[in-house]
Amino acid sequence: MRRDELLDAAEDLLCDQGSAALTLSAVADRAGVSKGGLLYHFGTKEALIKGMVERLIEEFDDLMAAQPEGTYTERYLGATLVAVRSGRLRRWAVVTGASGNLFLLAPLREAMSRWHREGLGDEPDPLASQIVRLACEGLWDVASHDPQLNTEADLRALETRLRALLKPG
């Protein structure tokens, strides 16, 4: 079984049953593999959580790189909307809720710091860019808890308004 399938099984388990249910045995059962098969890829629960955090960061960085917009904030907004529309962002809540271990969440904190600070000095309006990035975080959070809350029409309206904030003048 591939590593990503094991991470998917862990995320599904967390979404269905919460962080208290995250055990290696439960993840192996959910993935339909032996515990030994899981241990081959993730020797501990902490390694599994670390894998989820690393994948989350990598996938969002890939979404950012795939965005055609020019400024960092425009790419950040575009990547956030892709994540929301595709349902990928549930990992955000899953990983954050999965670990009270600050050491395991340190890479996520570093990525968040990078995502919120990078390129601000190059933006036409750094304050508006910060507001848009923070609005994206709110969208992530709300959509993580209630994916049906924002219809496509709602998302288009939000996108239009947030992009307007980024226009100089």
Short mmCIF file of N, CA, C and O in Angstrom, two decimals, residues 16-68:
data_model
loop_
_atom_site.label_atom_id
_atom_site.label_comp_id
_atom_site.label_asym_id
_atom_site.label_seq_id
_atom_site.Cartn_x
_atom_site.Cartn_y
_atom_site.Cartn_z
N ASP A 16 -13.93 11.09 10.84
CA ASP A 16 -15.08 10.31 11.27
C ASP A 16 -15.19 10.17 12.79
O ASP A 16 -16.28 10.18 13.34
N GLN A 17 -14.02 10.02 13.47
CA GLN A 17 -14.07 9.65 14.87
C GLN A 17 -13.28 10.56 15.81
O GLN A 17 -13.31 10.36 17.01
N GLY A 18 -12.53 11.51 15.27
CA GLY A 18 -11.79 12.44 16.12
C GLY A 18 -10.40 11.94 16.48
O GLY A 18 -10.04 10.79 16.23
N SER A 19 -9.63 12.83 17.10
CA SER A 19 -8.22 12.53 17.37
C SER A 19 -8.02 11.42 18.39
O SER A 19 -7.00 10.72 18.35
N ALA A 20 -8.96 11.21 19.28
CA ALA A 20 -8.81 10.13 20.27
C ALA A 20 -8.80 8.76 19.59
O ALA A 20 -8.23 7.80 20.13
N ALA A 21 -9.40 8.66 18.41
CA ALA A 21 -9.47 7.38 17.70
C ALA A 21 -8.23 7.09 16.86
O ALA A 21 -8.09 6.00 16.32
N LEU A 22 -7.33 8.06 16.75
CA LEU A 22 -6.14 7.88 15.92
C LEU A 22 -5.13 6.97 16.62
O LEU A 22 -4.35 7.42 17.46
N THR A 23 -5.19 5.70 16.28
CA THR A 23 -4.19 4.73 16.74
C THR A 23 -3.64 4.03 15.50
O THR A 23 -4.30 4.00 14.45
N LEU A 24 -2.46 3.48 15.62
CA LEU A 24 -1.88 2.77 14.47
C LEU A 24 -2.75 1.59 14.07
O LEU A 24 -2.94 1.34 12.87
N SER A 25 -3.29 0.87 15.04
CA SER A 25 -4.16 -0.27 14.72
C SER A 25 -5.41 0.17 13.98
O SER A 25 -5.82 -0.46 13.00
N ALA A 26 -6.01 1.26 14.43
CA ALA A 26 -7.23 1.76 13.78
C ALA A 26 -6.93 2.23 12.36
O ALA A 26 -7.73 2.01 11.45
N VAL A 27 -5.80 2.88 12.16
CA VAL A 27 -5.43 3.34 10.81
C VAL A 27 -5.18 2.14 9.90
O VAL A 27 -5.64 2.10 8.76
N ALA A 28 -4.47 1.14 10.41
CA ALA A 28 -4.22 -0.07 9.62
C ALA A 28 -5.54 -0.74 9.24
O ALA A 28 -5.74 -1.13 8.08
N ASP A 29 -6.46 -0.85 10.20
CA ASP A 29 -7.78 -1.43 9.91
C ASP A 29 -8.51 -0.62 8.85
O ASP A 29 -9.07 -1.18 7.91
N ARG A 30 -8.50 0.69 8.99
CA ARG A 30 -9.19 1.57 8.03
C ARG A 30 -8.59 1.42 6.64
O ARG A 30 -9.30 1.45 5.64
N ALA A 31 -7.26 1.27 6.58
CA ALA A 31 -6.57 1.15 5.29
C ALA A 31 -6.64 -0.26 4.72
O ALA A 31 -6.30 -0.47 3.55
N GLY A 32 -7.05 -1.22 5.54
CA GLY A 32 -7.13 -2.60 5.07
C GLY A 32 -5.78 -3.26 4.93
O GLY A 32 -5.57 -4.10 4.05
N VAL A 33 -4.84 -2.88 5.81
CA VAL A 33 -3.51 -3.49 5.81
C VAL A 33 -3.20 -4.01 7.21
O VAL A 33 -3.87 -3.66 8.18
N SER A 34 -2.16 -4.81 7.27
CA SER A 34 -1.72 -5.27 8.59
C SER A 34 -1.04 -4.11 9.31
O SER A 34 -0.59 -3.14 8.68
N LYS A 35 -0.97 -4.21 10.62
CA LYS A 35 -0.28 -3.17 11.38
C LYS A 35 1.18 -3.12 10.94
O LYS A 35 1.77 -2.04 10.86
N GLY A 36 1.75 -4.28 10.62
CA GLY A 36 3.13 -4.31 10.12
C GLY A 36 3.30 -3.54 8.82
O GLY A 36 4.31 -2.89 8.59
N GLY A 37 2.29 -3.62 7.96
CA GLY A 37 2.33 -2.86 6.71
C GLY A 37 2.34 -1.37 6.96
O GLY A 37 3.03 -0.60 6.27
N LEU A 38 1.57 -0.95 7.95
CA LEU A 38 1.57 0.46 8.33
C LEU A 38 2.90 0.85 8.96
O LEU A 38 3.47 1.89 8.63
N LEU A 39 3.41 0.00 9.84
CA LEU A 39 4.66 0.29 10.53
C LEU A 39 5.85 0.39 9.57
O LEU A 39 6.83 1.06 9.87
N TYR A 40 5.75 -0.27 8.42
CA TYR A 40 6.81 -0.17 7.41
C TYR A 40 6.97 1.30 6.98
O TYR A 40 8.08 1.77 6.77
N HIS A 41 5.86 2.00 6.85
CA HIS A 41 5.89 3.40 6.42
C HIS A 41 5.94 4.38 7.57
O HIS A 41 6.59 5.43 7.47
N PHE A 42 5.24 4.07 8.65
CA PHE A 42 5.14 4.97 9.80
C PHE A 42 5.32 4.14 11.07
O PHE A 42 4.41 3.45 11.48
N GLY A 43 6.50 4.26 11.67
CA GLY A 43 6.82 3.44 12.83
C GLY A 43 6.13 3.85 14.12
O GLY A 43 6.06 3.07 15.06
N THR A 44 5.61 5.07 14.16
CA THR A 44 4.94 5.58 15.36
C THR A 44 3.76 6.46 14.94
O THR A 44 3.68 6.92 13.79
N LYS A 45 2.90 6.71 15.90
CA LYS A 45 1.79 7.63 15.66
C LYS A 45 2.33 9.02 15.33
O LYS A 45 1.81 9.72 14.46
N GLU A 46 3.41 9.41 15.99
CA GLU A 46 4.01 10.71 15.74
C GLU A 46 4.53 10.80 14.31
O GLU A 46 4.40 11.84 13.66
N ALA A 47 5.11 9.71 13.81
CA ALA A 47 5.60 9.69 12.42
C ALA A 47 4.42 9.83 11.45
O ALA A 47 4.54 10.48 10.41
N LEU A 48 3.31 9.22 11.78
CA LEU A 48 2.11 9.33 10.94
C LEU A 48 1.61 10.77 10.91
O LEU A 48 1.32 11.33 9.85
N ILE A 49 1.52 11.41 12.07
CA ILE A 49 1.09 12.80 12.13
C ILE A 49 2.07 13.70 11.40
O ILE A 49 1.68 14.59 10.64
N LYS A 50 3.35 13.44 11.59
CA LYS A 50 4.38 14.22 10.88
C LYS A 50 4.19 14.08 9.37
O LYS A 50 4.30 15.05 8.63
N GLY A 51 3.88 12.88 8.91
CA GLY A 51 3.63 12.66 7.49
C GLY A 51 2.44 13.45 6.99
O GLY A 51 2.47 13.99 5.88
N MET A 52 1.38 13.53 7.80
CA MET A 52 0.21 14.33 7.41
C MET A 52 0.57 15.81 7.33
O MET A 52 0.15 16.51 6.40
N VAL A 53 1.35 16.30 8.29
CA VAL A 53 1.75 17.70 8.29
C VAL A 53 2.61 18.00 7.06
O VAL A 53 2.39 18.98 6.36
N GLU A 54 3.59 17.14 6.79
CA GLU A 54 4.47 17.35 5.65
C GLU A 54 3.70 17.35 4.34
O GLU A 54 3.95 18.17 3.45
N ARG A 55 2.76 16.42 4.21
CA ARG A 55 1.97 16.35 2.98
C ARG A 55 1.11 17.60 2.82
O ARG A 55 0.99 18.15 1.72
N LEU A 56 0.51 18.06 3.89
CA LEU A 56 -0.30 19.27 3.85
C LEU A 56 0.50 20.46 3.32
O LEU A 56 0.07 21.17 2.42
N ILE A 57 1.68 20.65 3.87
CA ILE A 57 2.53 21.77 3.46
C ILE A 57 2.93 21.62 1.99
O ILE A 57 2.83 22.58 1.21
N GLU A 58 3.36 20.44 1.62
CA GLU A 58 3.79 20.20 0.24
C GLU A 58 2.65 20.42 -0.76
O GLU A 58 2.83 21.06 -1.80
N GLU A 59 1.48 19.92 -0.42
CA GLU A 59 0.34 20.08 -1.33
C GLU A 59 -0.07 21.54 -1.48
O GLU A 59 -0.39 21.98 -2.58
N PHE A 60 -0.05 22.30 -0.39
CA PHE A 60 -0.42 23.71 -0.52
C PHE A 60 0.65 24.48 -1.29
O PHE A 60 0.33 25.33 -2.13
N ASP A 61 1.91 24.18 -1.04
CA ASP A 61 2.98 24.82 -1.82
C ASP A 61 2.82 24.50 -3.30
O ASP A 61 3.02 25.37 -4.16
N ASP A 62 2.46 23.26 -3.63
CA ASP A 62 2.23 22.88 -5.03
C ASP A 62 1.04 23.64 -5.62
O ASP A 62 1.09 24.08 -6.77
N LEU A 63 -0.03 23.79 -4.83
CA LEU A 63 -1.18 24.57 -5.29
C LEU A 63 -0.77 26.02 -5.57
O LEU A 63 -1.20 26.62 -6.55
N MET A 64 0.04 26.57 -4.69
CA MET A 64 0.51 27.95 -4.89
C MET A 64 1.32 28.06 -6.18
O MET A 64 1.12 28.99 -6.96
N ALA A 65 2.21 27.12 -6.38
CA ALA A 65 3.08 27.17 -7.57
C ALA A 65 2.27 27.01 -8.86
O ALA A 65 2.69 27.51 -9.91
N ALA A 66 1.14 26.35 -8.79
CA ALA A 66 0.32 26.11 -9.97
C ALA A 66 -0.57 27.29 -10.34
O ALA A 66 -1.20 27.28 -11.41
N GLN A 67 -0.62 28.30 -9.51
CA GLN A 67 -1.50 29.44 -9.75
C GLN A 67 -0.87 30.40 -10.76
O GLN A 67 0.31 30.74 -10.63
N PRO A 68 -1.65 30.88 -11.73
CA PRO A 68 -1.10 31.75 -12.76
C PRO A 68 -0.97 33.23 -12.35
O PRO A 68 -0.28 33.98 -13.01
#
